[in-house]
JSON list of C-alpha atoms in Angstrom, two decimals:
[
{"chain": "D", "resi": 1, "resn": "MET", "atom": "CA", "xyz": [120.95, 121.96, 197.37]},
{"chain": "D", "resi": 2, "resn": "PRO", "atom": "CA", "xyz": [123.90, 123.75, 199.07]},
{"chain": "D", "resi": 3, "resn": "PRO", "atom": "CA", "xyz": [124.23, 123.64, 202.86]},
{"chain": "D", "resi": 4, "resn": "THR", "atom": "CA", "xyz": [122.91, 126.65, 204.71]},
{"chain": "D", "resi": 5, "resn": "ALA", "atom": "CA", "xyz": [124.72, 128.51, 207.46]},
{"chain": "D", "resi": 6, "resn": "SER", "atom": "CA", "xyz": [123.42, 127.97, 210.95]},
{"chain": "D", "resi": 7, "resn": "THR", "atom": "CA", "xyz": [122.22, 131.05, 212.79]},
{"chain": "D", "resi": 8, "resn": "THR", "atom": "CA", "xyz": [121.71, 129.35, 216.13]},
{"chain": "D", "resi": 9, "resn": "GLU", "atom": "CA", "xyz": [123.75, 130.49, 219.08]},
{"chain": "D", "resi": 10, "resn": "PRO", "atom": "CA", "xyz": [126.02, 128.02, 220.85]},
{"chain": "D", "resi": 11, "resn": "PRO", "atom": "CA", "xyz": [124.47, 126.46, 223.94]},
{"chain": "D", "resi": 12, "resn": "PRO", "atom": "CA", "xyz": [125.11, 128.35, 227.17]},
{"chain": "D", "resi": 13, "resn": "GLU", "atom": "CA", "xyz": [127.78, 127.21, 229.59]},
{"chain": "D", "resi": 14, "resn": "PRO", "atom": "CA", "xyz": [126.51, 124.72, 232.16]},
{"chain": "D", "resi": 15, "resn": "ASP", "atom": "CA", "xyz": [125.28, 126.04, 235.48]},
{"chain": "D", "resi": 16, "resn": "VAL", "atom": "CA", "xyz": [127.96, 126.39, 238.13]},
{"chain": "D", "resi": 17, "resn": "VAL", "atom": "CA", "xyz": [126.95, 125.48, 241.67]},
{"chain": "D", "resi": 18, "resn": "MET", "atom": "CA", "xyz": [127.65, 128.22, 244.20]},
{"chain": "D", "resi": 19, "resn": "ARG", "atom": "CA", "xyz": [129.31, 127.20, 247.47]},
{"chain": "D", "resi": 20, "resn": "GLN", "atom": "CA", "xyz": [127.96, 128.18, 250.86]},
{"chain": "D", "resi": 21, "resn": "THR", "atom": "CA", "xyz": [130.09, 130.59, 252.86]},
{"chain": "D", "resi": 22, "resn": "LEU", "atom": "CA", "xyz": [127.71, 130.49, 255.87]},
{"chain": "D", "resi": 23, "resn": "PRO", "atom": "CA", "xyz": [125.21, 127.81, 256.84]},
{"chain": "D", "resi": 24, "resn": "SER", "atom": "CA", "xyz": [121.79, 128.65, 255.38]},
{"chain": "D", "resi": 25, "resn": "PRO", "atom": "CA", "xyz": [118.85, 126.92, 253.70]},
{"chain": "D", "resi": 26, "resn": "VAL", "atom": "CA", "xyz": [119.72, 128.68, 250.42]},
{"chain": "D", "resi": 27, "resn": "THR", "atom": "CA", "xyz": [121.37, 126.88, 247.48]},
{"chain": "D", "resi": 28, "resn": "ALA", "atom": "CA", "xyz": [122.02, 128.30, 244.02]},
{"chain": "D", "resi": 29, "resn": "SER", "atom": "CA", "xyz": [123.65, 127.84, 240.66]},
{"chain": "D", "resi": 30, "resn": "VAL", "atom": "CA", "xyz": [124.69, 130.55, 238.23]},
{"chain": "D", "resi": 31, "resn": "ARG", "atom": "CA", "xyz": [125.34, 130.88, 234.51]},
{"chain": "D", "resi": 32, "resn": "LEU", "atom": "CA", "xyz": [127.23, 133.74, 232.87]},
{"chain": "D", "resi": 33, "resn": "VAL", "atom": "CA", "xyz": [126.21, 134.42, 229.28]},
{"chain": "D", "resi": 34, "resn": "ASP", "atom": "CA", "xyz": [128.26, 136.64, 226.94]},
{"chain": "D", "resi": 35, "resn": "GLU", "atom": "CA", "xyz": [126.20, 139.38, 225.32]},
{"chain": "D", "resi": 36, "resn": "PRO", "atom": "CA", "xyz": [127.33, 142.05, 222.81]},
{"chain": "D", "resi": 37, "resn": "TRP", "atom": "CA", "xyz": [126.86, 144.74, 225.48]},
{"chain": "D", "resi": 38, "resn": "GLY", "atom": "CA", "xyz": [128.31, 142.82, 228.48]},
{"chain": "D", "resi": 39, "resn": "THR", "atom": "CA", "xyz": [127.14, 139.77, 230.45]},
{"chain": "D", "resi": 40, "resn": "ARG", "atom": "CA", "xyz": [123.81, 138.29, 231.45]},
{"chain": "D", "resi": 41, "resn": "ILE", "atom": "CA", "xyz": [123.76, 136.46, 234.80]},
{"chain": "D", "resi": 42, "resn": "ASP", "atom": "CA", "xyz": [121.12, 133.73, 235.18]},
{"chain": "D", "resi": 43, "resn": "VAL", "atom": "CA", "xyz": [120.60, 132.34, 238.69]},
{"chain": "D", "resi": 44, "resn": "LEU", "atom": "CA", "xyz": [118.55, 129.43, 239.99]},
{"chain": "D", "resi": 45, "resn": "CYS", "atom": "CA", "xyz": [118.08, 129.82, 243.74]},
{"chain": "D", "resi": 46, "resn": "SER", "atom": "CA", "xyz": [116.22, 127.42, 246.05]},
{"chain": "D", "resi": 47, "resn": "TYR", "atom": "CA", "xyz": [115.19, 127.88, 249.66]},
{"chain": "D", "resi": 48, "resn": "ALA", "atom": "CA", "xyz": [114.72, 124.76, 251.77]},
{"chain": "D", "resi": 49, "resn": "VAL", "atom": "CA", "xyz": [112.19, 124.73, 254.58]},
{"chain": "D", "resi": 50, "resn": "PRO", "atom": "CA", "xyz": [114.37, 124.80, 257.71]},
{"chain": "D", "resi": 51, "resn": "ASP", "atom": "CA", "xyz": [113.59, 122.75, 260.80]},
{"chain": "D", "resi": 52, "resn": "GLY", "atom": "CA", "xyz": [112.13, 124.63, 263.72]},
{"chain": "D", "resi": 53, "resn": "PRO", "atom": "CA", "xyz": [109.81, 127.60, 263.88]},
{"chain": "D", "resi": 54, "resn": "PRO", "atom": "CA", "xyz": [108.62, 129.25, 260.66]},
{"chain": "D", "resi": 55, "resn": "THR", "atom": "CA", "xyz": [111.06, 131.71, 259.15]},
{"chain": "D", "resi": 56, "resn": "PRO", "atom": "CA", "xyz": [110.14, 134.95, 257.37]},
{"chain": "D", "resi": 57, "resn": "GLU", "atom": "CA", "xyz": [110.98, 135.99, 253.85]},
{"chain": "D", "resi": 58, "resn": "PHE", "atom": "CA", "xyz": [114.31, 137.72, 253.41]},
{"chain": "D", "resi": 59, "resn": "ALA", "atom": "CA", "xyz": [115.75, 140.11, 250.84]},
{"chain": "D", "resi": 60, "resn": "TYR", "atom": "CA", "xyz": [118.76, 138.86, 248.86]},
{"chain": "D", "resi": 61, "resn": "ALA", "atom": "CA", "xyz": [121.24, 140.67, 246.62]},
{"chain": "D", "resi": 62, "resn": "LEU", "atom": "CA", "xyz": [123.30, 139.42, 243.69]},
{"chain": "D", "resi": 63, "resn": "HIS", "atom": "CA", "xyz": [126.76, 140.95, 243.30]},
{"chain": "D", "resi": 64, "resn": "VAL", "atom": "CA", "xyz": [129.39, 140.37, 240.63]},
{"chain": "D", "resi": 65, "resn": "VAL", "atom": "CA", "xyz": [133.06, 140.62, 241.53]},
{"chain": "D", "resi": 66, "resn": "ALA", "atom": "CA", "xyz": [135.15, 142.41, 238.89]},
{"chain": "D", "resi": 67, "resn": "ALA", "atom": "CA", "xyz": [138.75, 141.61, 238.00]},
{"chain": "D", "resi": 68, "resn": "ASP", "atom": "CA", "xyz": [139.89, 144.69, 239.95]},
{"chain": "D", "resi": 69, "resn": "GLY", "atom": "CA", "xyz": [138.21, 143.33, 243.12]},
{"chain": "D", "resi": 70, "resn": "ALA", "atom": "CA", "xyz": [135.28, 145.75, 243.09]},
{"chain": "D", "resi": 71, "resn": "THR", "atom": "CA", "xyz": [131.82, 144.32, 243.71]},
{"chain": "D", "resi": 72, "resn": "VAL", "atom": "CA", "xyz": [128.80, 145.51, 241.76]},
{"chain": "D", "resi": 73, "resn": "LEU", "atom": "CA", "xyz": [125.19, 145.04, 242.88]},
{"chain": "D", "resi": 74, "resn": "VAL", "atom": "CA", "xyz": [123.21, 143.73, 239.89]},
{"chain": "D", "resi": 75, "resn": "ALA", "atom": "CA", "xyz": [119.92, 142.41, 241.36]},
{"chain": "D", "resi": 76, "resn": "THR", "atom": "CA", "xyz": [117.78, 142.08, 244.48]},
{"chain": "D", "resi": 77, "resn": "TRP", "atom": "CA", "xyz": [114.78, 139.91, 245.31]},
{"chain": "D", "resi": 78, "resn": "THR", "atom": "CA", "xyz": [112.75, 138.62, 248.23]},
{"chain": "D", "resi": 79, "resn": "ALA", "atom": "CA", "xyz": [112.04, 134.95, 248.90]},
{"chain": "D", "resi": 80, "resn": "GLY", "atom": "CA", "xyz": [111.17, 132.58, 251.69]},
{"chain": "D", "resi": 81, "resn": "PRO", "atom": "CA", "xyz": [111.18, 128.93, 252.71]},
{"chain": "D", "resi": 82, "resn": "GLY", "atom": "CA", "xyz": [110.08, 126.41, 250.11]},
{"chain": "D", "resi": 83, "resn": "SER", "atom": "CA", "xyz": [110.45, 128.78, 247.16]},
{"chain": "D", "resi": 84, "resn": "THR", "atom": "CA", "xyz": [112.58, 128.72, 244.04]},
{"chain": "D", "resi": 85, "resn": "THR", "atom": "CA", "xyz": [113.53, 131.93, 242.24]},
{"chain": "D", "resi": 86, "resn": "ARG", "atom": "CA", "xyz": [115.22, 132.60, 238.92]},
{"chain": "D", "resi": 87, "resn": "PRO", "atom": "CA", "xyz": [116.73, 136.08, 239.11]},
{"chain": "D", "resi": 88, "resn": "THR", "atom": "CA", "xyz": [118.35, 137.35, 235.94]},
{"chain": "D", "resi": 89, "resn": "ALA", "atom": "CA", "xyz": [120.68, 140.32, 235.97]},
{"chain": "D", "resi": 90, "resn": "THR", "atom": "CA", "xyz": [122.87, 142.16, 233.50]},
{"chain": "D", "resi": 91, "resn": "THR", "atom": "CA", "xyz": [126.10, 144.08, 233.67]},
{"chain": "D", "resi": 92, "resn": "ARG", "atom": "CA", "xyz": [128.21, 146.00, 231.19]},
{"chain": "D", "resi": 93, "resn": "LEU", "atom": "CA", "xyz": [131.22, 144.00, 232.43]},
{"chain": "D", "resi": 94, "resn": "SER", "atom": "CA", "xyz": [132.44, 141.46, 229.90]},
{"chain": "D", "resi": 95, "resn": "ARG", "atom": "CA", "xyz": [132.48, 137.81, 230.93]},
{"chain": "D", "resi": 96, "resn": "SER", "atom": "CA", "xyz": [136.30, 137.90, 231.10]},
{"chain": "D", "resi": 97, "resn": "ASP", "atom": "CA", "xyz": [136.14, 140.80, 233.61]},
{"chain": "D", "resi": 98, "resn": "ILE", "atom": "CA", "xyz": [133.98, 138.86, 236.09]},
{"chain": "D", "resi": 99, "resn": "THR", "atom": "CA", "xyz": [135.95, 136.84, 238.63]},
{"chain": "D", "resi": 100, "resn": "GLY", "atom": "CA", "xyz": [133.10, 135.88, 240.95]},
{"chain": "D", "resi": 101, "resn": "VAL", "atom": "CA", "xyz": [129.43, 136.06, 241.85]},
{"chain": "D", "resi": 102, "resn": "GLU", "atom": "CA", "xyz": [127.97, 136.40, 245.36]},
{"chain": "D", "resi": 103, "resn": "ILE", "atom": "CA", "xyz": [124.51, 136.14, 246.90]},
{"chain": "D", "resi": 104, "resn": "ARG", "atom": "CA", "xyz": [124.20, 138.29, 250.01]},
{"chain": "D", "resi": 105, "resn": "LEU", "atom": "CA", "xyz": [121.60, 138.69, 252.71]},
{"chain": "D", "resi": 106, "resn": "VAL", "atom": "CA", "xyz": [120.52, 142.32, 252.27]},
{"chain": "D", "resi": 107, "resn": "GLN", "atom": "CA", "xyz": [119.76, 143.14, 255.92]},
{"chain": "D", "resi": 108, "resn": "ASN", "atom": "CA", "xyz": [123.38, 142.72, 257.04]},
{"chain": "D", "resi": 109, "resn": "ASP", "atom": "CA", "xyz": [125.31, 142.35, 253.75]},
{"chain": "D", "resi": 110, "resn": "LEU", "atom": "CA", "xyz": [126.53, 138.84, 254.69]},
{"chain": "D", "resi": 111, "resn": "VAL", "atom": "CA", "xyz": [127.77, 136.72, 251.79]},
{"chain": "D", "resi": 112, "resn": "LEU", "atom": "CA", "xyz": [125.76, 133.47, 251.89]},
{"chain": "D", "resi": 113, "resn": "LEU", "atom": "CA", "xyz": [126.90, 131.92, 248.61]},
{"chain": "D", "resi": 114, "resn": "ARG", "atom": "CA", "xyz": [129.89, 132.51, 246.33]},
{"chain": "D", "resi": 115, "resn": "VAL", "atom": "CA", "xyz": [131.45, 131.15, 243.18]},
{"chain": "D", "resi": 116, "resn": "GLU", "atom": "CA", "xyz": [134.77, 132.16, 241.64]},
{"chain": "D", "resi": 117, "resn": "PHE", "atom": "CA", "xyz": [135.68, 132.06, 237.97]}
]
């Protein structure tokens, strides 16, 4: 019997840990996945329970940084202490046109986490 061609996709690139730009209880990793129409961005984001008084939920935003330096908002979500979220976003930008990913605190647009490619 002749061998058959495999139709499975190659495994995705490993998650890349984002670095903190400001102290916060938020940690995250990101994976960029090539798609025929652009790029899918998979994020795993965890929120530690900080010491001290209870903290409220906050709104977060995911931005991609394009090769020309422009930033593009691709997702938003709300989360609070002790939670883990898995936001997934898409962009028409190709993987090679993305030079970074940022997670920002929506209320004041502060960059909490960043990774550069």
